């Protein structure tokens, strides 16, 4: 302490006590209010007005609520505004306040407080006015839906909140922009179709106005445009859409909107009063008999649970789609195809093709029929368009087990139904059924009645064990089906033999795989092991080319044996071996074999024992390091699973933003992405600014020697748009200093494809050398391989050439196609077109 510093004292001269620190929740609340004053104030207004008007205990101030009867008929012009300031019930207030404090606060952060206030009221008022005006017009045309909804009186702050959120999406990062818009409008549309109340319609209109207003406000802002999605994000969006469409039956169940446009397709939910069936229905099965038969068969909990099956299967498929499961894609396709076909039959869509029947239908009935079928058809189209994103297949054994389980369960429960029908036939309305009649009607106990055509005859159980079996036999079958499907989806999470992968990892930890060896653990690779289990090769087969990944894993001195045995294995399978991205250690083996070899890149390596940042050569690295330290930058070394949730979410958002602004296909094979950094053996090094935000993210792959980590190889690199200049230099230098302190021997900056080490160009380059040089120049504007290689040279590394070897020059074309397919495994025609356009622009520039 300096002589000029004073310690506070009280009147007696004793040190004064430190002022009390406010509780953390008080500080958090006050900080939230400072950042979101409008959202906080609006929540208080909603609570206060709802209490003052008495909506919490059943009262409802009609003069403040919006609707056709108040806003237009009674001329209460102020209601479109006041309806946004209170809720019609306790539950409504809780939901509205929760949405305001989350989605509304997000919109306020993105737009600013003044803009948020304006957007909330503009979109909310327009949503109410346009909605009420549409109801009035349709009411004049005699619309049944408008007749019902014109009686609605709306008090719902979420109308303006939805508009605010959609407007703010124009300023959101690409990841959240897409999710807010696609998932948001899917949910809004589902509520509009399945609930069809005034609130839902007004929210949808408000959302549309919010979207348009946001685009106008963000005019010229790069975030205002649409961006491409990563494979992971496409899966997430498709899963969310499929899940949202599956929520329709639950929306009807909760809202009780049996007369909604799509309420008719789930009539199995409708509460039916069952009376005993009159004997007259045996001779004359009228429409009233059909209605009463449906009530008898579908009363009770069993039929209700079966009615939930389409929604449950859709949600189950969405869960699997999120992680790219092919089986989930097939399930979603089958469920929606079945829904479309059965709905067409159930709602009588064929009546639209019959002139007399069509003349008896209202326009609304016709639109409801078409929409009921179009929803599953639209989902089918979406699934077909995105089919390439769902390629994670189940092991053959898991598929066989699943098929046997489902088929066996159906056979068992169907047999029970038939046997009970034969033995308890006296409880059927028209007498004991034949086995043929039971088989002909076998689908009904297992399918929601809302998806079936009306009952057409008296061959139904009306009492006893027969009726109980009919109502309940479908429930255990669908329980088995869902349990088996969950097991199938979990089996596909492995995607390959877990035992083989564990063996390969064990060999990696013994050493001998090189700095790029860990890439062999990535999805897409299969494994070959020598007879004694001491040698291994990671490879993938593409068009009968067995393309290896990095060095074969073997002890020093066993290189020749590893290569010879793997080549022999490939020949037995009818494949041509191509060794890709191996180091100098294996080069003599291929030279002895007389194979063709060529350089395919350079790996930049830093030897950490001699690593120092002193001298002029390190000036370009020291400057960012010093600046970052002055600005309070820190680093975090962690695995993905140990990261705080906010950091993992931020990394996902930054990565998606990076992908979104690139029209080019994502590369794989030796270039990892988001999924690869989640491996428990991989480590992340994050650059975190003084405010706790992530400036940059890197992932590091381990290299072992005798079970001890002796090296790390950088793989994934992403930085935020507003990151500090030189942030990657700071991250890599920090990593090198940390690793050196821990005794690590080698830091690899990974390989640079199609690069040549400085000063090592051959005096007389071969045709292939010239071809690779030209290819590197052409791909530079697309992927920046050369620029990245120059960046790595700042760290004064040594250069290790990475090689490719192949036996037959005639196979070079097939090898080139296999390498291209490995690097761009899922590229779409549009992405290939973008790549060609980028290359063409480069050619035009020259």
Short mmCIF file of N, CA and C in Angstrom, two decimals, residues 514-515 606 608 637 700-705 708-714 739 743-748:
data_model
loop_
_atom_site.label_atom_id
_atom_site.label_comp_id
_atom_site.label_asym_id
_atom_site.label_seq_id
_atom_site.Cartn_x
_atom_site.Cartn_y
_atom_site.Cartn_z
N UNK A 514 1.22 -41.27 -35.84
CA UNK A 514 1.51 -39.96 -36.38
C UNK A 514 0.58 -38.89 -35.83
N UNK A 515 0.86 -37.65 -36.20
CA UNK A 515 0.12 -36.51 -35.67
C UNK A 515 -1.30 -36.40 -36.22
N UNK A 606 5.27 -27.53 -34.89
CA UNK A 606 6.11 -26.76 -33.97
C UNK A 606 6.67 -27.72 -32.92
N UNK A 608 7.85 -28.15 -29.53
CA UNK A 608 7.62 -27.32 -28.34
C UNK A 608 8.81 -27.20 -27.40
N UNK A 637 -9.39 -24.07 -21.54
CA UNK A 637 -9.03 -25.38 -22.08
C UNK A 637 -10.00 -26.40 -21.50
N UNK A 700 -8.47 -29.52 -30.65
CA UNK A 700 -7.15 -30.13 -30.71
C UNK A 700 -7.26 -31.64 -30.57
N UNK A 701 -6.62 -32.34 -31.51
CA UNK A 701 -6.64 -33.80 -31.54
C UNK A 701 -5.38 -34.35 -30.87
N UNK A 702 -5.51 -35.34 -30.01
CA UNK A 702 -4.34 -35.84 -29.26
C UNK A 702 -3.47 -36.80 -30.07
N UNK A 703 -2.20 -36.83 -29.73
CA UNK A 703 -1.26 -37.84 -30.20
C UNK A 703 -0.61 -38.47 -28.98
N UNK A 704 -0.58 -39.81 -28.93
CA UNK A 704 -0.06 -40.50 -27.76
C UNK A 704 1.26 -41.23 -28.06
N UNK A 705 2.04 -41.43 -27.04
CA UNK A 705 3.19 -42.32 -27.07
C UNK A 705 3.20 -43.10 -25.76
N UNK A 708 0.76 -41.88 -23.13
CA UNK A 708 0.90 -40.50 -22.66
C UNK A 708 0.75 -39.55 -23.83
N UNK A 709 0.00 -38.46 -23.62
CA UNK A 709 -0.19 -37.47 -24.68
C UNK A 709 1.12 -36.72 -24.89
N UNK A 710 1.63 -36.81 -26.13
CA UNK A 710 2.90 -36.14 -26.46
C UNK A 710 2.73 -35.10 -27.56
N UNK A 711 1.52 -34.94 -28.06
CA UNK A 711 1.30 -33.95 -29.11
C UNK A 711 -0.17 -33.60 -29.25
N UNK A 712 -0.42 -32.42 -29.79
CA UNK A 712 -1.77 -31.98 -30.10
C UNK A 712 -1.79 -31.42 -31.51
N UNK A 713 -2.86 -31.72 -32.27
CA UNK A 713 -3.01 -31.25 -33.65
C UNK A 713 -4.26 -30.41 -33.76
N UNK A 714 -4.12 -29.20 -34.26
CA UNK A 714 -5.28 -28.32 -34.39
C UNK A 714 -6.18 -28.82 -35.51
N UNK A 739 0.92 -25.96 -23.72
CA UNK A 739 1.35 -27.33 -23.99
C UNK A 739 2.82 -27.54 -23.62
N UNK A 743 4.69 -30.26 -20.85
CA UNK A 743 5.62 -31.28 -21.28
C UNK A 743 5.29 -31.92 -22.61
N UNK A 744 4.35 -31.34 -23.35
CA UNK A 744 4.00 -31.88 -24.67
C UNK A 744 5.15 -31.60 -25.63
N UNK A 745 5.40 -32.54 -26.54
CA UNK A 745 6.57 -32.43 -27.42
C UNK A 745 6.26 -31.72 -28.74
N UNK A 746 5.07 -31.93 -29.28
CA UNK A 746 4.78 -31.47 -30.64
C UNK A 746 3.41 -30.79 -30.69
N UNK A 747 3.36 -29.65 -31.37
CA UNK A 747 2.09 -29.00 -31.71
C UNK A 747 2.03 -28.96 -33.23
N UNK A 748 0.99 -29.61 -33.78
CA UNK A 748 0.82 -29.62 -35.23
C UNK A 748 -0.29 -28.66 -35.62
#
